[in-house]
Coordinates of N, CA and C in Angstrom, one line a residue:
A1 N -21.8 9.4 -16.6 CA -22.0 8.9 -15.2 C -21.1 9.8 -14.3
F2 N -21.2 9.6 -13.0 CA -20.4 10.3 -12.0 C -19.9 9.3 -11.0
T3 N -18.7 9.6 -10.5 CA -18.1 8.8 -9.5 C -18.3 9.5 -8.1
A4 N -18.1 8.8 -7.1 CA -18.4 9.4 -5.7 C -17.2 10.1 -5.2
T5 N -16.0 9.9 -5.8 CA -14.8 10.6 -5.4 C -14.0 11.1 -6.6
A6 N -13.1 12.0 -6.4 CA -12.3 12.5 -7.5 C -10.9 12.0 -7.4
M7 N -10.7 10.8 -6.8 CA -9.4 10.2 -6.7 C -9.4 8.8 -7.2
W8 N -8.3 8.3 -7.8 CA -8.3 7.1 -8.6 C -8.5 5.8 -7.7
S9 N -7.8 5.7 -6.6 CA -7.9 4.5 -5.9 C -9.3 4.2 -5.3
P10 N -9.9 5.2 -4.6 CA -11.2 5.0 -4.1 C -12.3 4.8 -5.2
T11 N -12.1 5.4 -6.4 CA -13.0 5.3 -7.5 C -12.9 3.8 -8.0
R12 N -11.7 3.3 -8.2 CA -11.5 2.0 -8.7 C -12.2 1.0 -7.7
Q13 N -12.0 1.1 -6.4 CA -12.5 0.2 -5.5 C -14.0 0.3 -5.4
Q14 N -14.6 1.5 -5.6 CA -16.0 1.7 -5.7 C -16.6 0.9 -6.9
L15 N -15.9 1.0 -8.0 CA -16.4 0.3 -9.2 C -16.4 -1.2 -9.0
Y16 N -15.3 -1.7 -8.3 CA -15.2 -3.2 -8.2 C -16.1 -3.7 -7.1
T17 N -16.5 -2.9 -6.1 CA -17.3 -3.4 -5.0 C -18.8 -3.0 -5.2
G18 N -19.0 -2.0 -5.9 CA -20.4 -1.5 -6.0 C -20.9 -0.8 -4.7
V19 N -19.9 -0.4 -3.8 CA -20.2 0.2 -2.6 C -19.5 1.6 -2.5
F20 N -20.2 2.6 -2.0 CA -19.7 3.9 -1.9 C -18.4 3.9 -1.0
P21 N -17.4 4.7 -1.4 CA -16.1 4.6 -0.6 C -16.3 4.9 0.9
V22 N -17.2 5.8 1.3 CA -17.3 6.0 2.7 C -17.9 4.8 3.4
R23 N -18.6 3.9 2.7 CA -19.1 2.7 3.3 C -18.1 1.5 3.2
N24 N -17.3 1.4 2.1 CA -16.4 0.3 1.9 C -15.1 0.6 2.6
G25 N -14.8 1.8 3.1 CA -13.6 2.1 3.8 C -12.5 2.7 3.0
A26 N -12.6 2.7 1.7 CA -11.6 3.2 0.8 C -11.9 4.6 0.3
Y27 N -12.0 5.6 1.2 CA -12.3 7.0 0.8 C -11.1 7.9 0.7
P28 N -10.0 7.7 1.5 CA -8.8 8.5 1.1 C -8.1 7.8 0.0
N29 N -7.3 8.6 -0.8 CA -6.6 8.0 -1.9 C -5.5 7.0 -1.3
H30 N -5.2 6.0 -2.0 CA -4.3 4.9 -1.7 C -4.7 4.1 -0.4
S31 N -6.0 4.1 -0.1 CA -6.5 3.4 1.0 C -7.1 2.0 0.5
K32 N -7.5 1.2 1.5 CA -8.0 -0.1 1.2 C -9.4 -0.2 1.7
V33 N -10.2 -1.2 1.1 CA -11.5 -1.4 1.6 C -11.4 -2.2 3.0
K34 N -12.5 -2.2 3.7 CA -12.6 -2.9 5.0 C -12.5 -4.4 4.7
Q35 N -11.9 -5.1 5.6 CA -11.7 -6.6 5.6 C -13.1 -7.2 5.4
G36 N -13.2 -8.2 4.5 CA -14.5 -8.9 4.3 C -15.4 -8.2 3.2
T37 N -15.0 -7.1 2.7 CA -15.7 -6.5 1.6 C -15.7 -7.4 0.4
R38 N -16.8 -7.6 -0.2 CA -16.9 -8.5 -1.4 C -16.9 -7.6 -2.6
S39 N -16.2 -8.1 -3.7 CA -16.0 -7.4 -4.9 C -16.6 -8.2 -6.1
V40 N -16.5 -7.7 -7.2 CA -17.0 -8.3 -8.4 C -16.4 -9.7 -8.6
V41 N -15.2 -9.9 -8.1 CA -14.5 -11.2 -8.1 C -15.3 -12.3 -7.4
H42 N -15.8 -12.0 -6.2 CA -16.6 -12.9 -5.4 C -17.9 -13.2 -6.1
H43 N -18.6 -12.2 -6.5 CA -19.9 -12.4 -7.1 C -19.9 -13.2 -8.4
L44 N -18.9 -12.9 -9.3 CA -18.9 -13.6 -10.6 C -18.3 -15.0 -10.5
R45 N -17.3 -15.1 -9.6 CA -16.7 -16.5 -9.4 C -17.8 -17.4 -8.9
A46 N -18.7 -16.9 -8.0 CA -19.8 -17.8 -7.5 C -20.7 -18.2 -8.6
L47 N -20.7 -17.5 -9.8 CA -21.5 -17.9 -10.9 C -20.7 -18.7 -12.0
G48 N -19.5 -19.0 -11.6 CA -18.6 -19.8 -12.5 C -17.7 -19.1 -13.5
Y49 N -17.6 -17.8 -13.3 CA -16.8 -16.9 -14.2 C -15.3 -17.0 -13.7
R50 N -14.4 -16.9 -14.7 CA -13.0 -16.5 -14.5 C -13.0 -15.0 -14.4
V51 N -12.3 -14.4 -13.4 CA -12.3 -12.9 -13.3 C -10.9 -12.5 -13.2
G52 N -10.5 -11.8 -14.3 CA -9.1 -11.3 -14.4 C -9.0 -9.8 -14.5
L53 N -7.8 -9.3 -14.1 CA -7.5 -7.9 -14.2 C -6.1 -7.8 -14.8
K54 N -6.0 -6.9 -15.8 CA -4.8 -6.6 -16.5 C -4.6 -5.1 -16.3
G55 N -3.5 -4.7 -15.7 CA -3.2 -3.2 -15.6 C -3.1 -2.8 -14.2
K56 N -3.5 -1.6 -13.9 CA -3.4 -0.9 -12.6 C -4.0 -1.6 -11.5
K57 N -3.3 -1.8 -10.4 CA -3.8 -2.5 -9.2 C -3.6 -1.7 -8.0
D58 N -4.3 -0.6 -7.8 CA -4.1 0.2 -6.6 C -5.3 0.0 -5.7
F59 N -5.4 -1.2 -5.1 CA -6.5 -1.5 -4.3 C -6.1 -2.6 -3.2
G60 N -6.9 -2.9 -2.3 CA -6.6 -3.9 -1.3 C -7.7 -4.0 -0.3
P61 N -7.6 -5.0 0.6 CA -6.6 -6.0 0.7 C -6.8 -7.1 -0.4
Q62 N -5.8 -7.9 -0.6 CA -5.8 -8.9 -1.7 C -7.0 -9.8 -1.6
E63 N -7.4 -10.3 -0.4 CA -8.5 -11.2 -0.3 C -9.8 -10.6 -0.8
C64 N -9.9 -9.3 -0.8 CA -11.1 -8.6 -1.3 C -11.1 -8.5 -2.9
F65 N -9.9 -8.6 -3.5 CA -9.8 -8.4 -4.9 C -8.8 -9.4 -5.5
S66 N -9.2 -10.7 -5.3 CA -8.3 -11.8 -5.8 C -8.5 -12.1 -7.3
F67 N -8.3 -11.1 -8.1 CA -8.4 -11.3 -9.5 C -7.3 -12.2 -10.0
D68 N -7.6 -13.0 -11.1 CA -6.6 -13.6 -11.9 C -5.7 -12.5 -12.5
A69 N -4.5 -12.9 -12.8 CA -3.6 -11.9 -13.4 C -3.1 -12.4 -14.7
P70 N -3.9 -12.4 -15.8 CA -3.5 -13.0 -17.1 C -2.3 -12.2 -17.7
R71 N -1.3 -13.0 -18.1 CA -0.2 -12.5 -18.8 C -0.5 -12.2 -20.3
D72 N -1.3 -13.1 -20.9 CA -1.7 -13.0 -22.3 C -3.2 -12.8 -22.3
V73 N -3.6 -11.6 -22.6 CA -5.0 -11.2 -22.5 C -5.8 -12.0 -23.6
A74 N -5.3 -12.1 -24.8 CA -6.0 -12.9 -25.8 C -6.3 -14.3 -25.4
A75 N -5.3 -15.0 -24.8 CA -5.4 -16.3 -24.3 C -6.5 -16.4 -23.2
Y76 N -6.4 -15.4 -22.3 CA -7.4 -15.4 -21.2 C -8.8 -15.3 -21.7
M77 N -9.0 -14.5 -22.7 CA -10.3 -14.3 -23.3 C -10.9 -15.5 -24.0
T78 N -10.0 -16.3 -24.6 CA -10.4 -17.3 -25.5 C -10.2 -18.7 -25.0
E79 N -9.5 -18.9 -23.9 CA -9.2 -20.3 -23.4 C -10.4 -20.8 -22.6
G80 N -10.6 -22.1 -22.8 CA -11.6 -22.8 -22.0 C -13.0 -22.5 -22.4
T81 N -14.0 -23.0 -21.6 CA -15.4 -22.8 -22.0 C -16.1 -22.0 -20.9
A82 N -15.4 -21.7 -19.7 CA -16.1 -21.0 -18.7 C -16.2 -19.5 -19.1
P83 N -17.2 -18.8 -18.8 CA -17.4 -17.4 -19.1 C -16.3 -16.6 -18.3
F84 N -16.0 -15.4 -18.9 CA -15.0 -14.6 -18.2 C -15.4 -13.2 -18.0
C85 N -14.8 -12.5 -17.1 CA -14.9 -11.1 -16.9 C -13.4 -10.6 -16.9
L86 N -13.1 -9.8 -17.8 CA -11.7 -9.2 -17.8 C -11.8 -7.7 -17.7
I87 N -11.0 -7.2 -16.7 CA -10.9 -5.8 -16.5 C -9.6 -5.3 -17.0
F88 N -9.6 -4.4 -17.9 CA -8.4 -3.8 -18.4 C -8.3 -2.4 -17.8
A89 N -7.5 -2.3 -16.8 CA -7.3 -1.1 -16.0 C -6.1 -0.3 -16.5
S90 N -6.3 0.5 -17.6 CA -5.2 1.1 -18.3 C -4.4 2.1 -17.4
H91 N -3.1 2.1 -17.7 CA -2.3 3.1 -17.1 C -2.2 4.4 -18.0
Y92 N -2.7 4.3 -19.2 CA -2.6 5.4 -20.2 C -3.1 6.7 -19.7
P93 N -4.3 6.8 -19.2 CA -4.8 8.2 -18.8 C -4.1 8.8 -17.6
H94 N -3.2 8.0 -17.0 CA -2.6 8.5 -15.8 C -1.3 9.3 -16.1
P95 N -1.1 10.4 -15.4 CA 0.2 11.1 -15.6 C 1.3 10.1 -15.2
K96 N 2.2 10.0 -15.7 CA 3.0 10.7 -16.7 C 2.4 10.4 -18.1
W97 N 1.8 11.3 -18.8 CA 1.2 11.1 -20.1 C 2.3 11.0 -21.1
P98 N 2.1 10.2 -22.2 CA 3.1 10.1 -23.2 C 3.3 11.3 -24.0
K99 N 4.4 11.3 -24.8 CA 4.6 12.4 -25.7 C 3.5 12.5 -26.7
P100 N 3.1 13.8 -27.1 CA 1.9 13.9 -28.0 C 2.2 13.3 -29.3
E101 N 1.2 12.6 -29.8 CA 1.2 12.0 -31.2 C -0.1 12.3 -31.9
G102 N 0.0 13.0 -33.0 CA -1.2 13.3 -33.8 C -2.1 14.4 -33.3
Y103 N -1.7 15.2 -32.4 CA -2.4 16.3 -31.9 C -1.5 17.6 -32.0
D104 N -2.1 18.6 -32.7 CA -1.3 19.8 -32.9 C -1.8 20.8 -31.8
P105 N -0.9 21.3 -30.9 CA -1.3 22.2 -29.8 C -2.0 23.4 -30.3
E106 N -1.6 23.9 -31.5 CA -2.2 25.1 -32.1 C -3.6 24.9 -32.6
K107 N -4.0 23.7 -32.8 CA -5.3 23.4 -33.5 C -6.4 22.8 -32.5
I108 N -6.0 22.4 -31.3 CA -7.0 21.8 -30.4 C -7.8 22.9 -29.8
S109 N -9.0 22.6 -29.4 CA -9.9 23.5 -28.6 C -9.6 23.3 -27.2
I110 N -9.6 24.5 -26.5 CA -9.4 24.5 -25.0 C -10.7 24.7 -24.3
P111 N -11.1 23.8 -23.4 CA -12.3 24.1 -22.6 C -12.3 25.5 -22.0
P112 N -13.4 26.2 -22.0 CA -13.4 27.5 -21.5 C -13.0 27.7 -20.0
F113 N -13.0 26.7 -19.2 CA -12.6 26.9 -17.8 C -11.1 26.7 -17.6
L114 N -10.4 26.3 -18.7 CA -8.9 26.2 -18.5 C -8.2 27.4 -19.1
V115 N -7.0 27.7 -18.6 CA -6.2 28.8 -19.1 C -5.6 28.4 -20.5
D116 N -5.8 29.2 -21.5 CA -5.3 28.9 -22.8 C -3.9 29.4 -22.9
N117 N -2.9 28.5 -22.6 CA -1.5 28.9 -22.8 C -0.8 27.7 -23.3
S118 N 0.5 27.8 -23.6 CA 1.2 26.7 -24.3 C 1.3 25.5 -23.3
E119 N 1.4 25.7 -22.0 CA 1.5 24.6 -21.1 C 0.2 23.8 -21.1
T120 N -0.9 24.4 -21.1 CA -2.2 23.7 -21.1 C -2.4 23.0 -22.4
R121 N -2.0 23.6 -23.5 CA -2.1 23.0 -24.9 C -1.2 21.8 -25.0
Q122 N 0.0 21.8 -24.4 CA 0.9 20.7 -24.5 C 0.3 19.6 -23.6
A123 N -0.2 19.9 -22.4 CA -0.7 18.9 -21.5 C -1.9 18.2 -22.1
L124 N -2.8 19.0 -22.7 CA -4.0 18.4 -23.3 C -3.6 17.5 -24.5
C125 N -2.6 17.9 -25.3 CA -2.2 17.0 -26.4 C -1.6 15.7 -25.8
R126 N -0.9 15.7 -24.7 CA -0.4 14.5 -24.1 C -1.5 13.7 -23.6
Y127 N -2.5 14.3 -22.9 CA -3.6 13.6 -22.4 C -4.5 13.0 -23.5
Y128 N -4.7 13.7 -24.6 CA -5.5 13.2 -25.7 C -4.7 12.0 -26.3
T129 N -3.4 12.1 -26.4 CA -2.6 10.9 -26.9 C -2.8 9.7 -26.0
A130 N -2.8 9.9 -24.7 CA -3.1 8.8 -23.7 C -4.5 8.2 -23.9
V131 N -5.5 9.0 -24.1 CA -6.8 8.5 -24.4 C -6.9 7.8 -25.7
T132 N -6.2 8.3 -26.7 CA -6.1 7.6 -28.0 C -5.5 6.2 -27.9
K133 N -4.4 6.1 -27.1 CA -3.8 4.8 -26.9 C -4.7 3.9 -26.1
F134 N -5.5 4.4 -25.2 CA -6.5 3.6 -24.5 C -7.5 3.1 -25.5
D135 N -8.0 4.0 -26.3 CA -9.0 3.6 -27.3 C -8.5 2.5 -28.2
T136 N -7.3 2.6 -28.6 CA -6.6 1.6 -29.5 C -6.6 0.3 -28.8
A137 N -6.2 0.3 -27.5 CA -6.2 -1.0 -26.7 C -7.6 -1.6 -26.7
V138 N -8.6 -0.8 -26.4 CA -10.0 -1.3 -26.4 C -10.4 -1.9 -27.7
G139 N -10.0 -1.2 -28.8 CA -10.3 -1.7 -30.1 C -9.6 -3.1 -30.4
N140 N -8.4 -3.2 -29.9 CA -7.7 -4.5 -30.0 C -8.4 -5.6 -29.3
Y141 N -9.0 -5.3 -28.1 CA -9.7 -6.4 -27.4 C -11.0 -6.7 -28.1
L142 N -11.7 -5.7 -28.7 CA -12.9 -5.9 -29.4 C -12.6 -6.8 -30.7
D143 N -11.4 -6.6 -31.3 CA -11.0 -7.4 -32.4 C -10.8 -8.8 -32.0
I144 N -10.3 -9.1 -30.9 CA -10.1 -10.4 -30.4 C -11.4 -11.1 -30.2
L145 N -12.4 -10.4 -29.6 CA -13.7 -11.0 -29.5 C -14.4 -11.3 -30.8
E146 N -14.2 -10.4 -31.7 CA -14.8 -10.6 -33.1 C -14.2 -11.7 -33.8
K147 N -12.8 -11.8 -33.8 CA -12.1 -12.9 -34.5 C -12.4 -14.3 -33.9
N148 N -12.8 -14.3 -32.7 CA -13.0 -15.6 -32.0 C -14.5 -15.9 -31.9
G149 N -15.4 -15.1 -32.6 CA -16.8 -15.4 -32.6 C -17.5 -15.1 -31.2
M150 N -16.9 -14.3 -30.4 CA -17.4 -14.0 -29.1 C -18.1 -12.6 -29.0
A151 N -18.0 -11.8 -30.0 CA -18.6 -10.4 -29.9 C -20.0 -10.4 -29.6
G152 N -20.8 -11.3 -30.2 CA -22.3 -11.3 -30.0 C -22.7 -11.9 -28.6
N153 N -21.8 -12.4 -27.9 CA -22.1 -13.0 -26.6 C -21.3 -12.4 -25.4
T154 N -20.8 -11.2 -25.6 CA -20.0 -10.6 -24.6 C -20.5 -9.2 -24.3
I155 N -20.7 -8.9 -23.1 CA -21.0 -7.5 -22.7 C -19.7 -6.8 -22.5
V156 N -19.6 -5.6 -23.2 CA -18.4 -4.8 -23.1 C -18.8 -3.5 -22.4
I157 N -18.0 -3.2 -21.3 CA -18.2 -1.9 -20.6 C -16.9 -1.1 -20.7
V158 N -17.0 0.1 -21.2 CA -15.8 1.0 -21.2 C -16.1 2.2 -20.3
T159 N -15.3 2.4 -19.4 CA -15.5 3.6 -18.5 C -14.1 4.2 -18.1
S160 N -14.1 5.4 -17.7 CA -12.9 6.0 -17.2 C -13.2 6.3 -15.7
K161 N -12.3 6.9 -15.1 CA -12.5 7.2 -13.7 C -12.9 8.7 -13.5
Q162 N -12.1 9.6 -13.7 CA -12.5 11.0 -13.7 C -11.7 11.8 -14.7
G163 N -11.9 13.1 -14.7 CA -11.1 13.9 -15.7 C -9.7 13.9 -15.5
P164 N -8.9 14.6 -16.4 CA -7.5 14.6 -16.3 C -7.0 15.4 -15.1
D165 N -5.7 15.3 -14.8 CA -5.1 16.1 -13.7 C -4.8 17.5 -14.2
L166 N -5.9 18.2 -14.4 CA -5.8 19.6 -14.8 C -6.7 20.4 -13.9
P167 N -6.6 21.7 -13.9 CA -7.4 22.5 -13.0 C -8.9 22.2 -13.2
G168 N -9.6 21.9 -12.1 CA -11.0 21.6 -12.1 C -11.3 20.1 -12.4
G169 N -10.2 19.3 -12.6 CA -10.3 17.9 -13.0 C -10.1 17.0 -11.8
K170 N -9.4 15.9 -12.0 CA -9.1 15.0 -10.9 C -8.7 15.7 -9.7
W171 N -9.1 15.2 -8.5 CA -8.8 15.8 -7.2 C -9.8 16.9 -6.8
T172 N -10.7 17.3 -7.7 CA -11.7 18.3 -7.4 C -13.1 17.7 -7.5
C173 N -14.1 18.4 -6.8 CA -15.5 18.0 -6.9 C -16.3 18.7 -7.9
Y174 N -15.6 19.4 -8.9 CA -16.3 19.9 -10.0 C -16.7 18.8 -10.9
D175 N -17.6 19.0 -11.8 CA -18.0 18.0 -12.8 C -16.8 17.4 -13.5
Y176 N -15.9 18.2 -13.9 CA -14.7 17.7 -14.6 C -13.9 16.7 -13.8
G177 N -14.0 16.8 -12.5 CA -13.3 15.8 -11.6 C -14.1 14.6 -11.2
L178 N -15.4 14.7 -11.4 CA -16.2 13.6 -10.9 C -17.0 12.8 -12.1
R179 N -17.1 13.5 -13.2 CA -17.8 12.9 -14.3 C -16.9 11.9 -15.0
T180 N -17.6 10.8 -15.4 CA -16.8 9.7 -16.1 C -17.6 9.2 -17.3
Q181 N -16.8 8.8 -18.3 CA -17.5 8.2 -19.5 C -17.9 6.8 -19.1
F182 N -19.0 6.4 -19.7 CA -19.6 5.1 -19.4 C -20.3 4.6 -20.6
I183 N -19.7 3.6 -21.3 CA -20.3 3.0 -22.5 C -20.5 1.5 -22.3
V184 N -21.7 1.0 -22.7 CA -22.0 -0.4 -22.6 C -22.4 -0.9 -24.0
R185 N -21.9 -2.0 -24.3 CA -22.4 -2.7 -25.6 C -22.8 -4.1 -25.2
W186 N -24.1 -4.4 -25.4 CA -24.6 -5.7 -25.0 C -25.5 -6.1 -26.2
P187 N -24.9 -6.9 -27.2 CA -25.6 -7.2 -28.4 C -27.0 -7.7 -28.2
D188 N -27.9 -7.2 -29.0 CA -29.3 -7.6 -29.0 C -30.0 -7.2 -27.8
V189 N -29.4 -6.5 -26.8 CA -30.1 -6.1 -25.6 C -30.0 -4.5 -25.6
I190 N -28.8 -4.0 -25.5 CA -28.6 -2.5 -25.6 C -27.5 -2.2 -26.6

């Protein structure tokens, strides 16, 4: 999939509102949507859903994004009988990336549009570590659904925002800066 911007705050608000940044007002980074803009919170709450967000919160104003803020994600997913929508907005893929774990700078492949030097190799290893940590968190949430008999009745969407903060990535309108991963699991449907 592709995002309409190469910056995290407008992209996140675009995802939550379903409205292009130039129309919702959040097109510069760290900006806010126009007053009265409706988000996924409004639409799903009207259908009886609990709508929570865990993680990064770079959006506004508050009345447009009045997510629940669960402290315990497992409890939020399993408490009560009302359906839920939980957004896990990970901090992992954002710089400052963690120290590399499990990636050898000498053995990774460097995309052809990046300069192959030790700095790029170290940065990619830290970025890959961040992505791995995100993948692990997603796996933990999937385990909670499975252990509580909810996996067959839950739509899971995993997406990122844009590419890493590397040349041609985030902050640029090259594919590497606008392309995003988008995975959907909807048992017995897709």
